[in-house]
Amino acid sequence: QLLAQPLAQPLAQPPAQPPEGELPSQPWNATLTISLRDLSELKALKKPPPPVRMLMEICCMLFDIPAEKHLNNNGGGKRFSYDYWEPARRYLLSDSFFLSKLRALSPEQVPSAQRSKIRRYFRDPEFTAERVSTCSKAALELYSWVQHLVEPTSQQSLSARAT
C-alpha cells in the first residue's frame, strides 16, 4: 500500500510566478536535470576522482558548508589539509531537499567574491566537462548547472546591470 501512495512532490510543483512586470530570474534552472538517483550515485563513491571532489567542494562553498580539517604530519612539520568530500556526502548528498535547494539558488544570490573563487576552479585543466563526464553522468549534470550559475549568459548579466 505504501507504493500506491503518491510521493511528496515539492520538486514537481511549478515555480512561483514573478510579480507583474518582472522577468523570471531563473530560466537557466531548467538545465538542472539531475535526479535523486544521480545524487545517490555520487554519494556511493568511496574515493571519488578529483573532478568530482572539486565539484562537491564548489557545492559546499555555495551552501556555506565548511571543510573538515585534517592534520598531516609529513616531514616533521604540521600541515593541514582540507577535505570537502565527507561534509558534501553528509550535508548535501544525504539531504533529501538538496535538489530543491539547488533549484532555488539563483545567480544573484552568489556573492561576486564567491563567484570569482568558483570561476578559478573552471580554469583548472583537471576540471573540465570532458574530465567530469568520464567520471559520472550525474557529476556532469551538476557541473553544467554550477557553470551556468557562476557564469550567467550575457542576457542575464545585462538584465542584472539594468537593475
CSV table of C-alpha atoms in Angstrom, one decimal:
chain,number,residue,atom,x,y,z
A,1,GLN,CA,0.0,0.0,0.0
A,2,LEU,CA,2.9,2.4,0.6
A,3,LEU,CA,3.8,2.0,-3.1
A,4,ALA,CA,0.4,3.2,-4.2
A,5,GLN,CA,0.7,6.4,-2.2
A,6,PRO,CA,1.9,9.4,-4.2
A,7,LEU,CA,5.4,10.6,-3.3
A,8,ALA,CA,5.8,14.0,-1.7
A,9,GLN,CA,6.1,16.4,-4.7
A,10,PRO,CA,7.8,19.6,-3.6
A,11,LEU,CA,10.0,19.4,-6.7
A,12,ALA,CA,7.2,18.8,-9.2
A,13,GLN,CA,5.3,22.0,-8.3
A,14,PRO,CA,5.6,24.8,-10.8
A,15,PRO,CA,7.7,27.7,-9.8
A,16,ALA,CA,6.0,30.8,-8.4
A,17,GLN,CA,5.4,33.4,-10.9
A,18,PRO,CA,7.3,36.7,-10.5
A,19,PRO,CA,5.4,39.9,-9.8
A,20,GLU,CA,3.9,41.6,-12.8
A,21,GLY,CA,6.4,43.5,-14.9
A,22,GLU,CA,9.4,41.4,-13.8
A,23,LEU,CA,11.1,38.8,-15.9
A,24,PRO,CA,11.6,35.3,-14.4
A,25,SER,CA,15.0,35.3,-12.7
A,26,GLN,CA,15.9,31.6,-13.2
A,27,PRO,CA,15.2,30.5,-16.8
A,28,TRP,CA,18.6,28.7,-16.7
A,29,ASN,CA,17.4,26.5,-13.9
A,30,ALA,CA,15.6,24.3,-16.5
A,31,THR,CA,19.1,22.9,-17.2
A,32,LEU,CA,19.2,21.1,-13.9
A,33,THR,CA,18.2,17.5,-14.9
A,34,ILE,CA,19.9,15.7,-12.1
A,35,SER,CA,17.8,13.3,-10.1
A,36,LEU,CA,17.9,11.8,-6.7
A,37,ARG,CA,19.2,8.6,-8.2
A,38,ASP,CA,22.1,10.6,-9.7
A,39,LEU,CA,22.9,12.1,-6.3
A,40,SER,CA,22.8,8.6,-4.8
A,41,GLU,CA,25.4,7.5,-7.5
A,42,LEU,CA,27.7,10.3,-6.4
A,43,LYS,CA,27.1,9.6,-2.7
A,44,ALA,CA,28.1,5.9,-3.2
A,45,LEU,CA,31.6,6.9,-4.4
A,46,LYS,CA,34.1,6.0,-1.6
A,47,LYS,CA,37.1,7.6,-3.2
A,48,PRO,CA,35.8,10.0,-5.9
A,49,PRO,CA,38.0,11.1,-8.7
A,50,PRO,CA,39.5,14.7,-8.4
A,51,PRO,CA,37.0,16.3,-10.7
A,52,VAL,CA,34.1,15.0,-8.6
A,53,ARG,CA,35.8,16.1,-5.4
A,54,MET,CA,36.3,19.6,-6.9
A,55,LEU,CA,32.7,19.8,-8.0
A,56,MET,CA,31.4,18.9,-4.5
A,57,GLU,CA,33.9,21.4,-3.0
A,58,ILE,CA,32.2,24.1,-5.1
A,59,CYS,CA,28.7,22.9,-3.9
A,60,CYS,CA,29.9,23.1,-0.3
A,61,MET,CA,31.1,26.6,-0.9
A,62,LEU,CA,27.8,27.6,-2.4
A,63,PHE,CA,25.9,26.3,0.6
A,64,ASP,CA,28.5,27.5,3.2
A,65,ILE,CA,29.5,24.1,4.4
A,66,PRO,CA,32.9,24.1,5.9
A,67,ALA,CA,35.6,21.6,5.0
A,68,GLU,CA,37.0,19.1,7.5
A,69,LYS,CA,40.4,20.0,8.6
A,70,HIS,CA,42.9,17.1,8.8
A,71,LEU,CA,46.4,17.3,10.4
A,72,ASN,CA,49.2,15.8,8.2
A,73,ASN,CA,52.5,15.1,10.0
A,74,ASN,CA,54.6,14.7,6.9
A,75,GLY,CA,58.3,15.7,7.0
A,76,GLY,CA,58.2,16.8,10.6
A,77,GLY,CA,56.1,19.9,10.0
A,78,LYS,CA,52.5,20.2,10.9
A,79,ARG,CA,50.4,20.8,7.8
A,80,PHE,CA,46.7,20.8,7.5
A,81,SER,CA,44.6,19.6,4.6
A,82,TYR,CA,41.0,20.4,4.0
A,83,ASP,CA,38.5,17.8,2.8
A,84,TYR,CA,35.1,18.7,1.4
A,85,TRP,CA,34.1,15.2,0.3
A,86,GLU,CA,32.8,13.9,3.7
A,87,PRO,CA,30.9,17.1,4.5
A,88,ALA,CA,29.4,17.1,1.0
A,89,ARG,CA,28.3,13.5,1.4
A,90,ARG,CA,26.9,14.1,4.9
A,91,TYR,CA,25.2,17.5,4.4
A,92,LEU,CA,24.5,17.8,0.7
A,93,LEU,CA,24.2,14.4,-0.9
A,94,SER,CA,22.3,13.0,2.1
A,95,ASP,CA,19.9,15.9,2.2
A,96,SER,CA,16.5,14.9,0.6
A,97,PHE,CA,16.0,18.6,-0.2
A,98,PHE,CA,19.3,19.2,-1.9
A,99,LEU,CA,17.7,19.3,-5.3
A,100,SER,CA,15.1,21.8,-4.1
A,101,LYS,CA,17.9,23.9,-2.7
A,102,LEU,CA,19.8,23.8,-5.9
A,103,ARG,CA,16.8,24.8,-7.9
A,104,ALA,CA,16.1,27.7,-5.5
A,105,LEU,CA,19.6,29.1,-5.8
A,106,SER,CA,19.9,31.9,-8.3
A,107,PRO,CA,23.0,33.7,-9.7
A,108,GLU,CA,22.0,36.8,-7.9
A,109,GLN,CA,22.4,35.0,-4.5
A,110,VAL,CA,26.1,34.1,-5.2
A,111,PRO,CA,28.3,37.0,-4.0
A,112,SER,CA,30.8,38.2,-6.6
A,113,ALA,CA,33.8,37.2,-4.4
A,114,GLN,CA,32.5,33.7,-4.1
A,115,ARG,CA,31.7,33.6,-7.8
A,116,SER,CA,35.2,34.6,-8.8
A,117,LYS,CA,36.6,32.0,-6.4
A,118,ILE,CA,34.5,29.3,-8.1
A,119,ARG,CA,35.4,30.5,-11.6
A,120,ARG,CA,39.1,29.7,-10.7
A,121,TYR,CA,38.0,26.0,-10.5
A,122,PHE,CA,36.7,26.2,-14.1
A,123,ARG,CA,40.1,27.4,-15.3
A,124,ASP,CA,41.8,24.3,-13.8
A,125,PRO,CA,42.7,21.9,-16.7
A,126,GLU,CA,41.8,19.0,-14.4
A,127,PHE,CA,38.2,20.3,-14.0
A,128,THR,CA,36.7,20.3,-17.5
A,129,ALA,CA,33.4,19.0,-18.7
A,130,GLU,CA,35.2,16.2,-20.5
A,131,ARG,CA,37.0,15.1,-17.4
A,132,VAL,CA,33.9,15.2,-15.3
A,133,SER,CA,31.9,13.3,-17.9
A,134,THR,CA,34.4,10.4,-17.8
A,135,CYS,CA,33.8,10.2,-14.0
A,136,SER,CA,30.0,10.3,-13.9
A,137,LYS,CA,26.9,11.4,-15.8
A,138,ALA,CA,25.4,12.8,-12.6
A,139,ALA,CA,28.6,14.8,-11.9
A,140,LEU,CA,28.4,16.2,-15.5
A,141,GLU,CA,24.8,17.4,-14.9
A,142,LEU,CA,25.8,19.1,-11.7
A,143,TYR,CA,28.9,20.5,-13.3
A,144,SER,CA,26.9,22.1,-16.1
A,145,TRP,CA,24.4,23.6,-13.6
A,146,VAL,CA,27.2,25.1,-11.5
A,147,GLN,CA,28.8,26.5,-14.6
A,148,HIS,CA,25.6,28.2,-15.6
A,149,LEU,CA,25.1,29.5,-12.1
A,150,VAL,CA,28.5,31.2,-11.8
A,151,GLU,CA,28.9,32.2,-15.5
A,152,PRO,CA,25.5,33.6,-16.4
A,153,THR,CA,24.7,34.2,-20.1
A,154,SER,CA,25.1,37.7,-21.5
A,155,GLN,CA,21.3,38.2,-21.4
A,156,GLN,CA,21.3,37.6,-17.6
A,157,SER,CA,24.2,39.8,-16.9
A,158,LEU,CA,22.7,42.6,-19.0
A,159,SER,CA,19.4,42.3,-17.0
A,160,ALA,CA,21.4,42.3,-13.7
A,161,ARG,CA,23.2,45.5,-14.7
A,162,ALA,CA,19.9,47.2,-15.6
A,163,THR,CA,18.5,46.8,-12.1
